[in-house]
Amino acid sequence: MGHTSLDKIKALQKNPANVRNLCILAHVDHGKTTLADSLVASNGIISSRLAGKLRYLDSREDEQIRGITMKSSAISLHYASGEKDYLINLIDSPGHVDFSSEVSTAVRLCDGAIVIVDAVEGVCPQTQAVLRQAWLENIRPVLVINKIDRLIMELKLTSQEAYTHLQKILEQVNAVTGSLFTSKVLEDRAVKEERAEEDKEEGDIEPAECPGLEQVYDWSAGLEDSDDSQLYFSPDQGNVVFASAIDGWGFSIQQFAQIHSQRMGIRAEVLLKTLWGDFYLNAKAKKIMKGAHVRPMLTFYHSNEC
């Protein structure tokens, strides 16, 4: 994003094809409004120094006093991707369970969602609720693991410990997503079987009887045939961002793949698949190999080339 003007926003509103509605969803105090401040500051509307302190989208007096978002607020932002310009209608929704109706309304208005998870606290009850809400509205969210700086400044974690901690958070989020997916598949299967029974009753078709055999209900049937390859959150799929909203920075592994591909002479596509997971860089062979967990952690930052 970059500094924009009101005339630019008005011009973008005339092209509905390039308009996107996004909402920010998270548990209370996981950094929704701070992230919104950082995005607003990227358009030059407020100073970047005030991001996280001003709480620009908390326009009500009681919100400023209590320090939490109570009503959904929206703002239009300009975003440039290559040569294309987009208008982002950003909605900051409440994180407290008492204002869940505001979250439901915001999700139904949006094309996509940004789900924020605190890097220290992990998945909380309202995180599960907003993931479910996005699932019910058929929205594919992007996961933002916020407050990465707390892992360093507060918990004093090493790089290996931080990676293990972040991996557990991803597993927690994917466990919630997996349970929603399983429920949907089993629900669809139950509906199909109910319709089949109704058709049998209307056609007076007797089910085949097998004396001496008991019918066993297989709850896993149908899950193997369902495609869930694009369902889960994984950094190599581009749907996970690591950020510190209060400090105004964030990154995905795609950015590091582009940086190191030129430097190391390895294709960005290869780096994208190996920057997250059980891989390490063999500096002598200039190859990326598996088995990082059985040897000392080797990263790009610890190599002599850096």
PDB file of C-alpha atoms in Angstrom:
ATOM      1  CA  MET A   1       0.000   0.000   0.000  1.00  0.00           C
ATOM      2  CA  GLY A   2       0.991   3.628  -0.368  1.00  0.00           C
ATOM      3  CA  HIS A   3      -0.255   7.121   0.298  1.00  0.00           C
ATOM      4  CA  THR A   4      -3.461   7.856  -1.539  1.00  0.00           C
ATOM      5  CA  SER A   5      -5.989  10.629  -2.030  1.00  0.00           C
ATOM      6  CA  LEU A   6      -9.742  10.992  -1.823  1.00  0.00           C
ATOM      7  CA  ASP A   7      -9.968  11.445  -5.588  1.00  0.00           C
ATOM      8  CA  LYS A   8      -8.188   8.119  -6.085  1.00  0.00           C
ATOM      9  CA  ILE A   9     -10.637   6.380  -3.750  1.00  0.00           C
ATOM     10  CA  LYS A  10     -13.596   7.867  -5.612  1.00  0.00           C
ATOM     11  CA  ALA A  11     -12.177   6.720  -8.946  1.00  0.00           C
ATOM     12  CA  LEU A  12     -11.675   3.172  -7.668  1.00  0.00           C
ATOM     13  CA  GLN A  13     -15.263   3.013  -6.400  1.00  0.00           C
ATOM     14  CA  LYS A  14     -16.478   3.326  -9.991  1.00  0.00           C
ATOM     15  CA  ASN A  15     -14.903  -0.039 -10.892  1.00  0.00           C
ATOM     16  CA  PRO A  16     -16.722  -2.756  -8.879  1.00  0.00           C
ATOM     17  CA  ALA A  17     -14.521  -5.494 -10.379  1.00  0.00           C
ATOM     18  CA  ASN A  18     -11.548  -4.172  -8.390  1.00  0.00           C
ATOM     19  CA  VAL A  19     -13.392  -3.690  -5.096  1.00  0.00           C
ATOM     20  CA  ARG A  20     -12.755  -6.162  -2.274  1.00  0.00           C
ATOM     21  CA  ASN A  21     -14.493  -6.341   1.095  1.00  0.00           C
ATOM     22  CA  LEU A  22     -12.319  -7.724   3.890  1.00  0.00           C
ATOM     23  CA  CYS A  23     -12.991  -8.133   7.594  1.00  0.00           C
ATOM     24  CA  ILE A  24     -10.563  -8.635  10.465  1.00  0.00           C
ATOM     25  CA  LEU A  25     -11.542 -11.416  12.872  1.00  0.00           C
ATOM     26  CA  ALA A  26      -9.861 -12.472  16.106  1.00  0.00           C
ATOM     27  CA  HIS A  27     -10.199 -13.110  19.811  1.00  0.00           C
ATOM     28  CA  VAL A  28     -10.249 -10.024  22.015  1.00  0.00           C
ATOM     29  CA  ASP A  29      -6.838  -8.317  22.453  1.00  0.00           C
ATOM     30  CA  HIS A  30      -5.134 -10.313  19.704  1.00  0.00           C
ATOM     31  CA  GLY A  31      -4.356  -7.149  17.733  1.00  0.00           C
ATOM     32  CA  LYS A  32      -7.211  -6.522  15.305  1.00  0.00           C
ATOM     33  CA  THR A  33      -7.457  -2.776  15.781  1.00  0.00           C
ATOM     34  CA  THR A  34      -3.673  -2.400  15.902  1.00  0.00           C
ATOM     35  CA  LEU A  35      -3.385  -4.176  12.554  1.00  0.00           C
ATOM     36  CA  ALA A  36      -6.149  -1.966  11.192  1.00  0.00           C
ATOM     37  CA  ASP A  37      -4.203   1.084  12.376  1.00  0.00           C
ATOM     38  CA  SER A  38      -1.104  -0.141  10.553  1.00  0.00           C
ATOM     39  CA  LEU A  39      -3.080  -0.618   7.332  1.00  0.00           C
ATOM     40  CA  VAL A  40      -4.677   2.810   7.697  1.00  0.00           C
ATOM     41  CA  ALA A  41      -1.235   4.325   8.280  1.00  0.00           C
ATOM     42  CA  SER A  42       0.040   2.686   5.092  1.00  0.00           C
ATOM     43  CA  ASN A  43      -2.393   4.898   3.163  1.00  0.00           C
ATOM     44  CA  GLY A  44      -1.085   8.012   4.880  1.00  0.00           C
ATOM     45  CA  ILE A  45      -4.335   8.636   6.750  1.00  0.00           C
ATOM     46  CA  ILE A  46      -2.636   8.558  10.152  1.00  0.00           C
ATOM     47  CA  SER A  47       0.986   8.614  11.256  1.00  0.00           C
ATOM     48  CA  SER A  48       2.723   5.256  11.477  1.00  0.00           C
ATOM     49  CA  ARG A  49       3.954   6.286  14.931  1.00  0.00           C
ATOM     50  CA  LEU A  50       0.351   6.416  16.154  1.00  0.00           C
ATOM     51  CA  ALA A  51      -0.542   2.958  14.840  1.00  0.00           C
ATOM     52  CA  GLY A  52      -1.731   0.832  17.754  1.00  0.00           C
ATOM     53  CA  LYS A  53      -2.113   3.870  20.023  1.00  0.00           C
ATOM     54  CA  LEU A  54      -4.715   5.932  18.187  1.00  0.00           C
ATOM     55  CA  ARG A  55      -7.164   3.038  17.602  1.00  0.00           C
ATOM     56  CA  TYR A  56      -8.494   4.950  14.602  1.00  0.00           C
ATOM     57  CA  LEU A  57     -11.459   2.667  13.876  1.00  0.00           C
ATOM     58  CA  ASP A  58     -12.638   2.691  17.502  1.00  0.00           C
ATOM     59  CA  SER A  59     -14.604   5.875  16.931  1.00  0.00           C
ATOM     60  CA  ARG A  60     -16.972   5.540  19.911  1.00  0.00           C
ATOM     61  CA  GLU A  61     -16.052   7.156  23.209  1.00  0.00           C
ATOM     62  CA  ASP A  62     -16.826   4.028  25.231  1.00  0.00           C
ATOM     63  CA  GLU A  63     -14.566   1.987  22.935  1.00  0.00           C
ATOM     64  CA  GLN A  64     -11.653   4.325  23.596  1.00  0.00           C
ATOM     65  CA  ILE A  65     -12.303   4.264  27.345  1.00  0.00           C
ATOM     66  CA  ARG A  66     -12.621   0.477  27.624  1.00  0.00           C
ATOM     67  CA  GLY A  67      -9.907  -0.241  25.074  1.00  0.00           C
ATOM     68  CA  ILE A  68     -11.942  -2.824  23.126  1.00  0.00           C
ATOM     69  CA  THR A  69     -13.910  -2.777  19.890  1.00  0.00           C
ATOM     70  CA  MET A  70     -17.673  -2.905  20.476  1.00  0.00           C
ATOM     71  CA  LYS A  71     -19.058  -2.009  17.043  1.00  0.00           C
ATOM     72  CA  SER A  72     -17.800  -2.925  13.592  1.00  0.00           C
ATOM     73  CA  SER A  73     -16.162  -0.028  11.774  1.00  0.00           C
ATOM     74  CA  ALA A  74     -15.183   0.213   8.109  1.00  0.00           C
ATOM     75  CA  ILE A  75     -12.765   2.245   6.028  1.00  0.00           C
ATOM     76  CA  SER A  76     -11.824   2.282   2.335  1.00  0.00           C
ATOM     77  CA  LEU A  77      -8.141   1.812   1.498  1.00  0.00           C
ATOM     78  CA  HIS A  78      -6.144   1.825  -1.720  1.00  0.00           C
ATOM     79  CA  TYR A  79      -4.033  -1.227  -2.514  1.00  0.00           C
ATOM     80  CA  ALA A  80      -1.757  -1.639  -5.535  1.00  0.00           C
ATOM     81  CA  SER A  81      -0.685  -5.078  -6.757  1.00  0.00           C
ATOM     82  CA  GLY A  82       1.662  -4.739  -9.694  1.00  0.00           C
ATOM     83  CA  GLU A  83      -0.079  -2.561 -12.227  1.00  0.00           C
ATOM     84  CA  LYS A  84      -3.557  -3.148 -10.793  1.00  0.00           C
ATOM     85  CA  ASP A  85      -5.223  -0.897  -8.251  1.00  0.00           C
ATOM     86  CA  TYR A  86      -7.789  -2.211  -5.794  1.00  0.00           C
ATOM     87  CA  LEU A  87     -10.192  -0.626  -3.354  1.00  0.00           C
ATOM     88  CA  ILE A  88     -10.201  -2.481  -0.044  1.00  0.00           C
ATOM     89  CA  ASN A  89     -13.225  -1.927   2.176  1.00  0.00           C
ATOM     90  CA  LEU A  90     -11.745  -2.994   5.498  1.00  0.00           C
ATOM     91  CA  ILE A  91     -14.030  -3.884   8.421  1.00  0.00           C
ATOM     92  CA  ASP A  92     -12.664  -4.082  11.962  1.00  0.00           C
ATOM     93  CA  SER A  93     -14.997  -6.332  13.961  1.00  0.00           C
ATOM     94  CA  PRO A  94     -15.234  -6.844  17.747  1.00  0.00           C
ATOM     95  CA  GLY A  95     -13.403  -9.718  19.407  1.00  0.00           C
ATOM     96  CA  HIS A  96     -15.453 -10.000  22.582  1.00  0.00           C
ATOM     97  CA  VAL A  97     -18.061 -12.755  22.680  1.00  0.00           C
ATOM     98  CA  ASP A  98     -20.766 -10.289  23.797  1.00  0.00           C
ATOM     99  CA  PHE A  99     -20.596  -8.604  20.390  1.00  0.00           C
ATOM    100  CA  SER A 100     -20.602 -11.728  18.220  1.00  0.00           C
ATOM    101  CA  SER A 101     -23.603 -10.465  16.243  1.00  0.00           C
ATOM    102  CA  GLU A 102     -21.400  -7.681  14.879  1.00  0.00           C
ATOM    103  CA  VAL A 103     -18.919 -10.321  13.692  1.00  0.00           C
ATOM    104  CA  SER A 104     -21.646 -12.328  11.921  1.00  0.00           C
ATOM    105  CA  THR A 105     -22.847  -9.247  10.083  1.00  0.00           C
ATOM    106  CA  ALA A 106     -19.332  -8.265   9.030  1.00  0.00           C
ATOM    107  CA  VAL A 107     -18.518 -11.718   7.681  1.00  0.00           C
ATOM    108  CA  ARG A 108     -21.668 -11.832   5.562  1.00  0.00           C
ATOM    109  CA  LEU A 109     -20.705  -8.553   3.899  1.00  0.00           C
ATOM    110  CA  CYS A 110     -17.184  -9.609   2.980  1.00  0.00           C
ATOM    111  CA  ASP A 111     -15.379 -11.483   0.225  1.00  0.00           C
ATOM    112  CA  GLY A 112     -12.514 -12.560   2.479  1.00  0.00           C
ATOM    113  CA  ALA A 113     -11.310 -12.456   6.048  1.00  0.00           C
ATOM    114  CA  ILE A 114      -8.114 -11.935   8.005  1.00  0.00           C
ATOM    115  CA  VAL A 115      -8.014 -14.175  11.076  1.00  0.00           C
ATOM    116  CA  ILE A 116      -5.512 -12.974  13.681  1.00  0.00           C
ATOM    117  CA  VAL A 117      -3.987 -15.229  16.328  1.00  0.00           C
ATOM    118  CA  ASP A 118      -1.716 -14.062  19.137  1.00  0.00           C
ATOM    119  CA  ALA A 119       1.665 -15.779  18.809  1.00  0.00           C
ATOM    120  CA  VAL A 120       1.826 -16.330  22.575  1.00  0.00           C
ATOM    121  CA  GLU A 121      -1.780 -17.060  23.536  1.00  0.00           C
ATOM    122  CA  GLY A 122      -2.550 -19.197  20.488  1.00  0.00           C
ATOM    123  CA  VAL A 123      -6.066 -20.323  19.600  1.00  0.00           C
ATOM    124  CA  CYS A 124      -8.716 -18.986  21.996  1.00  0.00           C
ATOM    125  CA  PRO A 125     -12.481 -19.636  22.200  1.00  0.00           C
ATOM    126  CA  GLN A 126     -13.426 -16.673  20.037  1.00  0.00           C
ATOM    127  CA  THR A 127     -10.790 -17.702  17.479  1.00  0.00           C
ATOM    128  CA  GLN A 128     -12.674 -20.963  17.027  1.00  0.00           C
ATOM    129  CA  ALA A 129     -15.954 -19.043  16.770  1.00  0.00           C
ATOM    130  CA  VAL A 130     -14.735 -16.716  13.996  1.00  0.00           C
ATOM    131  CA  LEU A 131     -13.202 -19.619  12.065  1.00  0.00           C
ATOM    132  CA  ARG A 132     -16.546 -21.363  12.204  1.00  0.00           C
ATOM    133  CA  GLN A 133     -18.358 -18.190  11.116  1.00  0.00           C
ATOM    134  CA  ALA A 134     -16.036 -17.767   8.117  1.00  0.00           C
ATOM    135  CA  TRP A 135     -16.543 -21.445   7.242  1.00  0.00           C
ATOM    136  CA  LEU A 136     -20.340 -21.152   7.349  1.00  0.00           C
ATOM    137  CA  GLU A 137     -20.238 -18.119   5.051  1.00  0.00           C
ATOM    138  CA  ASN A 138     -17.927 -19.962   2.614  1.00  0.00           C
ATOM    139  CA  ILE A 139     -15.061 -17.503   3.057  1.00  0.00           C
ATOM    140  CA  ARG A 140     -11.436 -18.581   2.720  1.00  0.00           C
ATOM    141  CA  PRO A 141      -9.517 -16.611   5.352  1.00  0.00           C
ATOM    142  CA  VAL A 142      -5.864 -15.667   5.628  1.00  0.00           C
ATOM    143  CA  LEU A 143      -4.182 -16.454   8.937  1.00  0.00           C
ATOM    144  CA  VAL A 144      -2.052 -13.738  10.521  1.00  0.00           C
ATOM    145  CA  ILE A 145       0.060 -14.858  13.483  1.00  0.00           C
ATOM    146  CA  ASN A 146       0.499 -11.550  15.261  1.00  0.00           C
ATOM    147  CA  LYS A 147       2.816 -10.341  18.030  1.00  0.00           C
ATOM    148  CA  ILE A 148       5.809 -12.358  16.821  1.00  0.00           C
ATOM    149  CA  ASP A 149       7.977  -9.899  18.738  1.00  0.00           C
ATOM    150  CA  ARG A 150       6.632 -11.315  22.028  1.00  0.00           C
ATOM    151  CA  LEU A 151       8.331 -14.633  21.317  1.00  0.00           C
ATOM    152  CA  ILE A 152      11.673 -12.813  21.354  1.00  0.00           C
ATOM    153  CA  MET A 153      11.182  -9.978  23.827  1.00  0.00           C
ATOM    154  CA  GLU A 154       9.002 -11.731  26.415  1.00  0.00           C
ATOM    155  CA  LEU A 155       9.464 -15.495  26.101  1.00  0.00           C
ATOM    156  CA  LYS A 156      13.136 -15.242  25.010  1.00  0.00           C
ATOM    157  CA  LEU A 157      12.720 -18.209  22.657  1.00  0.00           C
ATOM    158  CA  THR A 158      15.486 -19.485  20.409  1.00  0.00           C
ATOM    159  CA  SER A 159      14.846 -19.861  16.680  1.00  0.00           C
ATOM    160  CA  GLN A 160      14.167 -23.594  17.094  1.00  0.00           C
ATOM    161  CA  GLU A 161      11.805 -23.036  20.034  1.00  0.00           C
ATOM    162  CA  ALA A 162       9.976 -20.266  18.179  1.00  0.00           C
ATOM    163  CA  TYR A 163       9.504 -22.501  15.129  1.00  0.00           C
ATOM    164  CA  THR A 164       8.137 -25.339  17.298  1.00  0.00           C
ATOM    165  CA  HIS A 165       5.780 -22.929  19.054  1.00  0.00           C
ATOM    166  CA  LEU A 166       4.466 -21.494  15.780  1.00  0.00           C
ATOM    167  CA  GLN A 167       4.053 -24.997  14.372  1.00  0.00           C
ATOM    168  CA  LYS A 168       1.826 -25.900  17.335  1.00  0.00           C
ATOM    169  CA  ILE A 169      -0.323 -22.820  16.729  1.00  0.00           C
ATOM    170  CA  LEU A 170      -0.772 -23.828  13.091  1.00  0.00           C
ATOM    171  CA  GLU A 171      -1.760 -27.329  14.205  1.00  0.00           C
ATOM    172  CA  GLN A 172      -4.343 -25.891  16.588  1.00  0.00           C
ATOM    173  CA  VAL A 173      -5.890 -23.714  13.884  1.00  0.00           C
ATOM    174  CA  ASN A 174      -5.886 -26.563  11.375  1.00  0.00           C
ATOM    175  CA  ALA A 175      -7.490 -28.859  13.956  1.00  0.00           C
ATOM    176  CA  VAL A 176     -10.426 -26.452  14.192  1.00  0.00           C
ATOM    177  CA  THR A 177     -10.630 -26.224  10.404  1.00  0.00           C
ATOM    178  CA  GLY A 178     -10.430 -30.008  10.092  1.00  0.00           C
ATOM    179  CA  SER A 179     -13.294 -30.524  12.525  1.00  0.00           C
ATOM    180  CA  LEU A 180     -15.460 -28.109  10.525  1.00  0.00           C
ATOM    181  CA  PHE A 181     -14.588 -29.936   7.314  1.00  0.00           C
ATOM    182  CA  THR A 182     -15.379 -33.330   8.839  1.00  0.00           C
ATOM    183  CA  SER A 183     -18.721 -32.104  10.163  1.00  0.00           C
ATOM    184  CA  LYS A 184     -19.646 -30.753   6.735  1.00  0.00           C
ATOM    185  CA  VAL A 185     -18.769 -34.008   4.955  1.00  0.00           C
ATOM    186  CA  LEU A 186     -20.691 -36.147   7.441  1.00  0.00           C
ATOM    187  CA  GLU A 187     -23.660 -33.783   7.300  1.00  0.00           C
ATOM    188  CA  ASP A 188     -23.766 -33.995   3.499  1.00  0.00           C
ATOM    189  CA  ARG A 189     -23.526 -37.771   3.704  1.00  0.00           C
ATOM    190  CA  ALA A 190     -26.396 -37.943   6.200  1.00  0.00           C
ATOM    191  CA  VAL A 191     -28.567 -35.802   3.911  1.00  0.00           C
ATOM    192  CA  LYS A 192     -27.835 -38.069   0.938  1.00  0.00           C
ATOM    193  CA  GLU A 193     -28.687 -41.194   2.935  1.00  0.00           C
ATOM    194  CA  GLU A 194     -31.905 -39.603   4.181  1.00  0.00           C
ATOM    195  CA  ARG A 195     -32.939 -38.800   0.616  1.00  0.00           C
ATOM    196  CA  ALA A 196     -32.068 -42.349  -0.453  1.00  0.00           C
ATOM    197  CA  GLU A 197     -34.293 -43.761   2.299  1.00  0.00           C
ATOM    198  CA  GLU A 198     -37.146 -41.496   1.202  1.00  0.00           C
ATOM    199  CA  ASP A 199     -36.742 -42.683  -2.390  1.00  0.00           C
ATOM    200  CA  LYS A 200     -36.864 -46.306  -1.236  1.00  0.00           C
ATOM    201  CA  GLU A 201     -40.041 -45.696   0.734  1.00  0.00           C
ATOM    202  CA  GLU A 202     -41.721 -43.963  -2.202  1.00  0.00           C
ATOM    203  CA  GLY A 203     -40.731 -46.747  -4.576  1.00  0.00           C
ATOM    204  CA  ASP A 204     -41.561 -49.502  -2.095  1.00  0.00           C
ATOM    205  CA  ILE A 205     -38.077 -50.920  -2.516  1.00  0.00           C
ATOM    206  CA  GLU A 206     -37.117 -53.355   0.210  1.00  0.00           C
ATOM    207  CA  PRO A 207     -33.498 -53.217   1.330  1.00  0.00           C
ATOM    208  CA  ALA A 208     -31.524 -56.378   0.797  1.00  0.00           C
ATOM    209  CA  GLU A 209     -31.542 -58.562   3.896  1.00  0.00           C
ATOM    210  CA  CYS A 210     -28.419 -60.370   4.984  1.00  0.00           C
ATOM    211  CA  PRO A 211     -29.325 -62.749   7.821  1.00  0.00           C
ATOM    212  CA  GLY A 212     -26.643 -63.234  10.420  1.00  0.00           C
ATOM    213  CA  LEU A 213     -24.757 -60.040   9.450  1.00  0.00           C
ATOM    214  CA  GLU A 214     -24.845 -56.746  11.322  1.00  0.00           C
ATOM    215  CA  GLN A 215     -24.648 -53.488   9.458  1.00  0.00           C
ATOM    216  CA  VAL A 216     -21.648 -51.426  10.557  1.00  0.00           C
ATOM    217  CA  TYR A 217     -21.800 -47.653  10.126  1.00  0.00           C
ATOM    218  CA  ASP A 218     -18.504 -46.300   8.862  1.00  0.00           C
ATOM    219  CA  TRP A 219     -18.184 -42.698  10.002  1.00  0.00           C
ATOM    220  CA  SER A 220     -15.020 -42.145   7.937  1.00  0.00           C
ATOM    221  CA  ALA A 221     -16.734 -42.998   4.648  1.00  0.00           C
ATOM    222  CA  GLY A 222     -16.727 -39.992   2.330  1.00  0.00           C
ATOM    223  CA  LEU A 223     -13.776 -38.222   3.952  1.00  0.00           C
ATOM    224  CA  GLU A 224     -11.217 -39.968   1.740  1.00  0.00           C
ATOM    225  CA  ASP A 225     -12.989 -38.837  -1.428  1.00  0.00           C
ATOM    226  CA  SER A 226     -13.235 -35.187  -0.362  1.00  0.00           C
ATOM    227  CA  ASP A 227     -10.567 -32.763  -1.492  1.00  0.00           C
ATOM    228  CA  ASP A 228      -9.052 -30.872   1.437  1.00  0.00           C
ATOM    229  CA  SER A 229      -5.698 -29.997  -0.149  1.00  0.00           C
ATOM    230  CA  GLN A 230      -6.442 -26.261  -0.182  1.00  0.00           C
ATOM    231  CA  LEU A 231      -8.333 -26.251   3.093  1.00  0.00           C
ATOM    232  CA  TYR A 232      -5.632 -25.985   5.738  1.00  0.00           C
ATOM    233  CA  PHE A 233      -3.306 -23.147   6.673  1.00  0.00           C
ATOM    234  CA  SER A 234       0.313 -23.595   5.661  1.00  0.00           C
ATOM    235  CA  PRO A 235       2.989 -20.953   5.010  1.00  0.00           C
ATOM    236  CA  ASP A 236       3.990 -22.572   1.704  1.00  0.00           C
ATOM    237  CA  GLN A 237       0.426 -22.117   0.395  1.00  0.00           C
ATOM    238  CA  GLY A 238       0.546 -18.365   0.892  1.00  0.00           C
ATOM    239  CA  ASN A 239      -2.301 -18.186   3.415  1.00  0.00           C
ATOM    240  CA  VAL A 240      -0.164 -17.561   6.532  1.00  0.00           C
ATOM    241  CA  VAL A 241       1.472 -14.239   7.452  1.00  0.00           C
ATOM    242  CA  PHE A 242       3.785 -13.613  10.412  1.00  0.00           C
ATOM    243  CA  ALA A 243       3.499 -10.094  11.777  1.00  0.00           C
ATOM    244  CA  SER A 244       3.955  -7.603  14.560  1.00  0.00           C
ATOM    245  CA  ALA A 245       1.193  -5.060  14.045  1.00  0.00           C
ATOM    246  CA  ILE A 246       2.387  -2.761  16.826  1.00  0.00           C
ATOM    247  CA  ASP A 247       5.774  -2.438  15.092  1.00  0.00           C
ATOM    248  CA  GLY A 248       4.235  -2.171  11.620  1.00  0.00           C
ATOM    249  CA  TRP A 249       5.839  -5.157   9.900  1.00  0.00           C
ATOM    250  CA  GLY A 250       4.784  -8.516   8.546  1.00  0.00           C
ATOM    251  CA  PHE A 251       6.061 -11.099   6.101  1.00  0.00           C
ATOM    252  CA  SER A 252       5.262 -14.369   4.362  1.00  0.00           C
ATOM    253  CA  ILE A 253       7.751 -17.000   3.249  1.00  0.00           C
ATOM    254  CA  GLN A 254       7.054 -16.046  -0.379  1.00  0.00           C
ATOM    255  CA  GLN A 255       8.982 -12.833   0.218  1.00  0.00           C
ATOM    256  CA  PHE A 256      11.981 -14.699   1.626  1.00  0.00           C
ATOM    257  CA  ALA A 257      11.845 -17.182  -1.247  1.00  0.00           C
ATOM    258  CA  GLN A 258      12.187 -14.316  -3.720  1.00  0.00           C
ATOM    259  CA  ILE A 259      15.049 -12.744  -1.737  1.00  0.00           C
ATOM    260  CA  HIS A 260      17.135 -15.900  -1.361  1.00  0.00           C
ATOM    261  CA  SER A 261      16.439 -17.389  -4.794  1.00  0.00           C
ATOM    262  CA  GLN A 262      18.662 -14.823  -6.494  1.00  0.00           C
ATOM    263  CA  ARG A 263      21.269 -14.923  -3.777  1.00  0.00           C
ATOM    264  CA  MET A 264      21.612 -18.707  -3.588  1.00  0.00           C
ATOM    265  CA  GLY A 265      20.847 -19.629  -7.167  1.00  0.00           C
ATOM    266  CA  ILE A 266      17.903 -21.827  -6.162  1.00  0.00           C
ATOM    267  CA  ARG A 267      14.527 -21.478  -7.830  1.00  0.00           C
ATOM    268  CA  ALA A 268      11.922 -19.622  -5.785  1.00  0.00           C
ATOM    269  CA  GLU A 269       9.443 -22.475  -6.274  1.00  0.00           C
ATOM    270  CA  VAL A 270      11.842 -24.894  -4.577  1.00  0.00           C
ATOM    271  CA  LEU A 271      12.563 -22.527  -1.706  1.00  0.00           C
ATOM    272  CA  LEU A 272       8.845 -21.921  -1.217  1.00  0.00           C
ATOM    273  CA  LYS A 273       8.287 -25.610  -0.488  1.00  0.00           C
ATOM    274  CA  THR A 274      11.280 -25.955   1.821  1.00  0.00           C
ATOM    275  CA  LEU A 275      11.461 -22.733   3.836  1.00  0.00           C
ATOM    276  CA  TRP A 276       8.873 -24.127   6.249  1.00  0.00           C
ATOM    277  CA  GLY A 277       9.243 -27.688   7.500  1.00  0.00           C
ATOM    278  CA  ASP A 278      11.866 -30.311   8.279  1.00  0.00           C
ATOM    279  CA  PHE A 279      14.527 -28.987   5.886  1.00  0.00           C
ATOM    280  CA  TYR A 280      17.995 -27.516   6.220  1.00  0.00           C
ATOM    281  CA  LEU A 281      20.591 -25.950   3.933  1.00  0.00           C
ATOM    282  CA  ASN A 282      23.718 -27.946   3.197  1.00  0.00           C
ATOM    283  CA  ALA A 283      26.107 -25.053   2.562  1.00  0.00           C
ATOM    284  CA  LYS A 284      28.859 -27.221   1.094  1.00  0.00           C
ATOM    285  CA  ALA A 285      26.651 -29.064  -1.371  1.00  0.00           C
ATOM    286  CA  LYS A 286      24.412 -26.003  -1.872  1.00  0.00           C
ATOM    287  CA  LYS A 287      21.373 -28.227  -1.546  1.00  0.00           C
ATOM    288  CA  ILE A 288      18.297 -28.202   0.621  1.00  0.00           C
ATOM    289  CA  MET A 289      17.936 -31.516   2.434  1.00  0.00           C
ATOM    290  CA  LYS A 290      15.472 -33.185   4.790  1.00  0.00           C
ATOM    291  CA  GLY A 291      16.141 -34.146   8.394  1.00  0.00           C
ATOM    292  CA  ALA A 292      16.699 -30.843  10.163  1.00  0.00           C
ATOM    293  CA  HIS A 293      15.314 -32.280  13.410  1.00  0.00           C
ATOM    294  CA  VAL A 294      18.128 -34.825  13.713  1.00  0.00           C
ATOM    295  CA  ARG A 295      20.971 -32.336  13.402  1.00  0.00           C
ATOM    296  CA  PRO A 296      21.739 -28.803  14.639  1.00  0.00           C
ATOM    297  CA  MET A 297      19.351 -26.224  13.242  1.00  0.00           C
ATOM    298  CA  LEU A 298      20.759 -24.618  10.106  1.00  0.00           C
ATOM    299  CA  THR A 299      19.013 -21.568   8.747  1.00  0.00           C
ATOM    300  CA  PHE A 300      19.789 -18.909   6.227  1.00  0.00           C
ATOM    301  CA  TYR A 301      20.549 -16.502   9.009  1.00  0.00           C
ATOM    302  CA  HIS A 302      23.103 -18.776  10.692  1.00  0.00           C
ATOM    303  CA  SER A 303      25.002 -19.684   7.551  1.00  0.00           C
ATOM    304  CA  ASN A 304      28.398 -18.150   6.897  1.00  0.00           C
ATOM    305  CA  GLU A 305      27.086 -16.606   3.691  1.00  0.00           C
ATOM    306  CA  CYS A 306      24.853 -14.307   5.665  1.00  0.00           C
TER     307      CYS A 306
END
